[in-house]
Short mmCIF file of C-alpha atoms and ligand atoms in Angstrom, two decimals:
data_model
loop_
_atom_site.label_atom_id
_atom_site.label_comp_id
_atom_site.label_asym_id
_atom_site.label_seq_id
_atom_site.Cartn_x
_atom_site.Cartn_y
_atom_site.Cartn_z
CA UNK K 227 17.03 25.16 -139.41
CA UNK K 228 19.32 27.29 -137.24
CA UNK K 229 18.50 28.85 -133.88
CA UNK K 230 20.05 32.12 -132.77
CA UNK K 231 19.51 33.56 -129.28
CA UNK K 232 19.84 37.30 -128.60
CA UNK K 233 19.73 38.69 -125.05
CA UNK K 234 19.78 42.35 -124.07
CA UNK K 235 21.74 42.79 -120.84
CA UNK K 236 19.86 42.81 -117.53
CA UNK K 237 18.99 46.07 -115.76
CA UNK K 238 22.09 48.27 -115.33
CA UNK K 239 22.64 50.94 -112.66
CA UNK K 240 21.98 53.62 -115.28
CA UNK K 241 18.83 51.84 -116.52
CA UNK K 242 17.65 52.06 -112.91
CA UNK K 243 18.58 55.76 -112.73
CA UNK K 244 17.07 56.28 -116.22
CA UNK K 245 20.26 57.79 -117.64
CA UNK K 246 21.47 57.64 -121.25
CA UNK K 247 24.32 55.12 -121.15
CA UNK K 248 25.69 54.29 -124.61
CA UNK K 249 29.37 53.38 -124.35
CA UNK K 250 29.61 54.24 -120.63
CA UNK K 251 30.65 51.03 -118.86
CA UNK K 252 28.18 50.67 -115.97
CA UNK K 253 27.49 47.48 -113.96
CA UNK K 254 24.32 45.43 -113.50
CA UNK K 255 21.99 46.02 -110.56
CA UNK K 256 20.91 43.04 -108.39
CA UNK K 257 17.74 42.98 -110.51
CA UNK K 258 19.90 42.84 -113.64
CA UNK K 259 21.82 39.86 -112.25
CA UNK K 260 18.53 38.12 -111.38
CA UNK K 261 17.21 38.77 -114.92
CA UNK K 262 20.37 37.29 -116.45
CA UNK K 263 20.11 34.20 -114.23
CA UNK K 264 16.42 33.82 -115.10
CA UNK K 265 17.37 33.98 -118.80
CA UNK K 266 19.81 31.11 -118.17
CA UNK K 267 17.13 29.17 -116.29
CA UNK K 268 14.67 29.54 -119.18
CA UNK K 269 17.28 28.49 -121.75
CA UNK K 270 18.36 25.49 -119.69
CA UNK K 271 14.77 24.38 -119.01
CA UNK K 272 14.03 24.54 -122.76
CA UNK K 273 17.12 22.42 -123.51
CA UNK K 274 19.18 25.06 -125.36
CA UNK K 275 22.84 24.28 -126.05
CA UNK K 276 25.42 26.65 -127.54
CA UNK K 277 28.81 26.21 -129.20
CA UNK K 278 30.02 29.79 -128.86
CA UNK K 279 28.87 32.98 -127.14
CA UNK K 280 29.33 36.57 -128.31
CA UNK K 281 29.12 39.79 -126.38
CA UNK K 282 30.25 43.41 -126.43
CA UNK K 283 33.19 44.92 -124.54
CA UNK K 284 30.83 46.48 -121.96
CA UNK K 285 30.47 44.83 -118.56
CA UNK K 286 26.66 44.93 -118.38
CA UNK K 287 26.52 42.59 -121.39
CA UNK K 288 29.59 40.56 -120.38
CA UNK K 289 28.17 39.90 -116.89
CA UNK K 290 24.73 39.15 -118.27
CA UNK K 291 26.27 36.49 -120.48
CA UNK K 292 28.33 35.12 -117.60
CA UNK K 293 25.36 34.84 -115.21
CA UNK K 294 23.24 33.29 -117.95
CA UNK K 295 25.93 30.71 -118.81
CA UNK K 296 26.64 30.07 -115.12
CA UNK K 297 22.98 29.21 -114.56
CA UNK K 298 23.21 26.87 -117.55
CA UNK K 299 26.47 25.40 -116.17
CA UNK K 300 28.15 26.44 -119.41
CA UNK K 301 30.75 29.04 -118.31
CA UNK K 302 33.36 26.91 -120.12
CA UNK K 303 31.97 27.89 -123.53
CA UNK K 304 34.21 30.07 -125.72
CA UNK K 305 33.24 33.73 -125.52
CA UNK K 306 34.07 36.32 -128.18
CA UNK K 307 33.93 39.97 -127.09
CA UNK K 308 33.72 42.55 -129.84
CA UNK K 309 33.18 46.34 -129.68
CA UNK K 310 30.91 46.15 -132.73
CA UNK K 311 28.20 44.67 -130.47
CA UNK K 312 28.43 47.68 -128.11
CA UNK K 313 25.40 49.84 -127.36
CA UNK K 314 24.79 52.75 -129.73
CA UNK K 315 26.98 55.69 -128.66
CA UNK K 316 24.69 58.28 -127.08
CA UNK K 317 26.98 61.27 -127.70
CA UNK K 318 26.59 64.27 -125.43
CA UNK K 319 23.47 62.71 -123.86
CA UNK K 320 25.56 60.04 -122.07
CA UNK K 321 24.99 60.40 -118.32
CA UNK K 322 21.90 62.64 -118.60
CA UNK K 323 18.48 61.58 -117.30
CA UNK K 324 16.01 60.58 -120.05
CA UNK K 325 12.87 61.95 -118.34
CA UNK K 326 14.68 65.22 -117.45
CA UNK K 327 15.66 65.62 -121.10
CA UNK K 328 12.00 65.05 -122.07
CA UNK K 329 10.95 67.79 -119.62
CA UNK K 330 13.53 70.13 -121.11
CA UNK K 331 13.25 69.31 -124.84
CA UNK K 332 9.87 67.51 -125.08
CA UNK K 333 8.90 63.86 -125.56
CA UNK K 334 9.10 64.14 -129.35
CA UNK K 335 12.71 65.33 -129.40
CA UNK K 336 13.75 62.59 -126.99
CA UNK K 337 11.93 60.02 -129.15
CA UNK K 338 13.91 61.26 -132.17
CA UNK K 339 17.19 60.97 -130.25
CA UNK K 340 16.31 57.52 -128.94
CA UNK K 341 14.54 55.89 -131.83
CA UNK K 342 14.89 57.71 -135.17
CA UNK K 343 16.92 55.76 -137.70
CA UNK K 344 19.17 58.53 -138.95
CA UNK K 345 19.14 61.52 -136.56
CA UNK K 346 22.04 61.19 -134.10
CA UNK K 347 22.03 62.67 -130.59
CA UNK K 348 24.20 65.79 -130.06
CA UNK K 349 27.91 65.12 -130.64
CA UNK K 350 30.22 64.66 -127.65
CA UNK K 351 33.27 66.93 -127.67
CA UNK K 352 36.39 64.84 -128.48
CA UNK K 353 38.02 66.17 -125.29
CA UNK K 354 35.00 65.41 -123.07
CA UNK K 355 36.01 63.01 -120.25
CA UNK K 356 32.79 61.08 -120.91
CA UNK K 357 34.28 59.95 -124.26
CA UNK K 358 36.08 56.66 -124.99
CA UNK K 359 38.96 57.73 -127.27
CA UNK K 360 41.54 57.24 -124.49
CA UNK K 361 40.04 53.95 -123.29
CA UNK K 362 42.60 51.12 -123.75
CA UNK K 363 39.95 48.63 -124.87
CA UNK K 364 39.60 50.67 -128.09
CA UNK K 365 43.35 51.24 -128.56
CA UNK K 366 43.45 49.16 -131.75
CA UNK K 367 40.78 51.30 -133.43
CA UNK K 368 41.50 54.45 -135.41
CA UNK K 369 40.31 57.45 -133.35
CA UNK K 370 37.51 58.19 -135.84
CA UNK K 371 36.19 54.63 -135.39
CA UNK K 372 35.47 55.47 -131.73
CA UNK K 373 32.22 57.38 -132.10
CA UNK K 374 31.32 60.74 -130.57
CA UNK K 375 27.65 59.99 -131.27
CA UNK K 376 25.69 57.46 -133.30
CA UNK K 377 22.22 57.14 -134.77
CA UNK K 378 20.88 53.63 -135.36
CA UNK K 379 22.06 53.84 -138.98
CA UNK K 380 25.64 54.29 -137.71
CA UNK K 381 25.20 51.32 -135.37
CA UNK K 382 23.90 49.18 -138.26
CA UNK K 383 27.02 50.23 -140.22
CA UNK K 384 29.28 48.52 -137.66
CA UNK K 385 27.00 45.65 -136.53
CA UNK K 386 26.24 44.45 -140.05
CA UNK K 387 29.87 43.88 -141.15
CA UNK K 388 30.33 41.89 -137.92
CA UNK K 389 27.23 39.85 -138.78
CA UNK K 390 28.44 39.25 -142.35
CA UNK K 391 32.07 38.50 -141.48
CA UNK K 392 31.72 36.51 -138.25
CA UNK K 393 28.23 35.74 -136.99
CA UNK K 394 26.52 34.60 -140.20
CA UNK K 395 29.40 32.31 -141.32
CA UNK K 396 29.53 30.76 -137.83
CA UNK K 397 25.77 30.07 -137.87
CA UNK K 398 25.90 28.71 -141.43
CA UNK K 399 28.72 26.34 -140.41
CA UNK K 400 26.32 24.82 -137.86
CA UNK K 401 27.47 26.59 -134.69
CA UNK K 402 24.77 27.48 -132.15
CA UNK K 403 25.20 31.08 -131.02
CA UNK K 404 24.04 33.11 -128.06
CA UNK K 405 24.67 36.86 -128.27
CA UNK K 406 24.44 39.09 -125.18
CA UNK K 407 24.31 42.69 -126.35
CA UNK K 408 22.40 45.94 -125.98
CA UNK K 409 19.04 47.53 -126.77
CA UNK K 410 20.22 49.29 -129.91
CA UNK K 411 22.83 46.83 -131.20
CA UNK K 412 20.05 44.21 -131.00
CA UNK K 413 17.62 46.64 -132.73
CA UNK K 414 20.23 46.93 -135.51
CA UNK K 415 20.36 43.13 -135.92
CA UNK K 416 16.58 42.71 -135.72
CA UNK K 417 16.08 45.50 -138.29
CA UNK K 418 18.35 43.65 -140.69
CA UNK K 419 17.03 40.13 -140.01
CA UNK K 420 13.33 41.08 -140.17
CA UNK K 421 13.76 43.70 -142.93
CA UNK K 422 12.08 46.41 -140.82
CA UNK K 423 11.77 49.79 -142.56
CA UNK K 424 13.56 52.93 -141.32
CA UNK K 425 10.14 54.32 -140.30
CA UNK K 426 8.87 51.23 -138.48
CA UNK K 427 12.05 50.63 -136.48
CA UNK K 428 11.03 53.63 -134.30
CA UNK K 429 8.44 51.38 -132.63
CA UNK K 430 10.80 48.54 -131.70
CA UNK K 431 11.96 48.30 -128.06
CA UNK K 432 14.00 45.44 -126.61
CA UNK K 433 13.38 44.44 -122.96
CA UNK K 434 16.24 43.67 -120.56
CA UNK K 435 17.34 40.09 -119.92
CA UNK K 436 14.74 38.09 -121.89
CA UNK K 437 16.09 35.63 -124.50
CA UNK K 438 14.89 36.47 -128.01
CA UNK K 439 14.99 33.36 -130.19
CA UNK K 440 15.32 33.46 -133.99
CA UNK K 441 14.68 30.34 -136.04
CA UNK K 442 16.51 30.85 -139.34
CA UNK K 443 16.47 28.93 -142.61
CA UNK K 444 19.62 27.89 -144.48
CA UNK K 445 19.89 31.39 -146.01
CA UNK K 446 19.50 32.81 -142.47
CA UNK K 447 16.09 34.25 -143.29
CA UNK K 448 13.86 34.26 -140.18
CA UNK K 449 11.20 31.53 -140.06
CA UNK K 450 9.88 32.92 -136.76
CA UNK K 451 11.09 34.73 -133.67
CA UNK K 452 9.80 34.88 -130.11
CA UNK K 453 10.75 35.76 -126.54
CA UNK K 454 11.24 32.82 -124.18
CA UNK K 455 8.95 32.79 -121.16
CA UNK K 456 5.77 34.80 -120.74
CA UNK K 457 5.06 36.80 -123.96
CA UNK K 458 2.86 39.27 -122.06
CA UNK K 459 5.66 40.00 -119.60
CA UNK K 460 8.06 40.59 -122.53
CA UNK K 461 5.58 42.97 -124.21
CA UNK K 462 5.07 44.85 -120.92
CA UNK K 463 8.82 45.14 -120.38
CA UNK K 464 9.30 46.44 -123.95
CA UNK K 465 6.56 49.06 -123.38
CA UNK K 466 8.30 50.15 -120.17
CA UNK K 467 11.51 50.70 -122.18
CA UNK K 468 9.56 52.86 -124.65
CA UNK K 469 8.23 54.98 -121.77
CA UNK K 470 11.67 55.72 -120.29
CA UNK K 471 12.00 58.74 -122.59
CA UNK K 472 8.78 60.45 -121.51
CA UNK K 473 8.25 63.22 -118.98
CA UNK K 474 7.67 61.45 -115.65
C1 LIG D 751 21.22 53.45 -123.08
O1 LIG D 751 22.28 53.36 -123.70
O2 LIG D 751 20.85 54.48 -122.48
C2 LIG D 751 20.28 52.25 -123.00
O3 LIG D 751 20.94 51.12 -122.72
C3 LIG D 751 19.48 52.14 -124.28
O4 LIG D 751 18.78 53.29 -124.30
P1 LIG D 751 17.49 53.63 -125.15
O5 LIG D 751 16.45 52.58 -124.86
O6 LIG D 751 17.11 54.98 -124.60
O7 LIG D 751 17.92 53.69 -126.57
#
């Protein structure tokens, strides 16, 4: 049996301001740091050990991982950072307030932008300064690999090759992995692991900073999965994420 731990980053400044973030590189709030440290405390108390850690190239996930590992006294672990674990690109919505958009376009439209499997948010203009095509961290990618918007299906299309090429072989070889990532890159992984349908994935929300444990068989099929800590608190936090896209 293998154990895989997924952690969505702690609260970011734009989570606090309720703004669509995507590939915008915003920091953690003090609450976000505390959530990451609490995740480390829970993992340490339950006796978790890891061989390698993975994260995105966005600082809210990188710092979440660091604070978590620091609390576990495991900052010496190897860390792999890969853009394919980045948040879903939120296109022209990046920077805009989620509740304001719901007031303007309605809760249903915002739900489609946030949670539908295959309807992407409006495309960001390639010349828009909010885009990432000039960002040196993506210099090795072809310009068209740096998205101007993504639906979850697009995110699955980059997360899944990373799973198949790197994460799954590492787990199968016996390495114990912790992955600090984002709401929608984790939704992409969970959709794949649990075989959730395109329709049902709309209802899945990932709370900030709570370790999500997968127990996997030798074929990496889930035996069970659960949040560490208080399950009611995790369910409440997931419901709060769902409500971020509603008129205040
Ligand atoms: C963002 O990118 O805005 C959030 O981190 C995830 O947002 P969502 O829950 O609205 O998809």
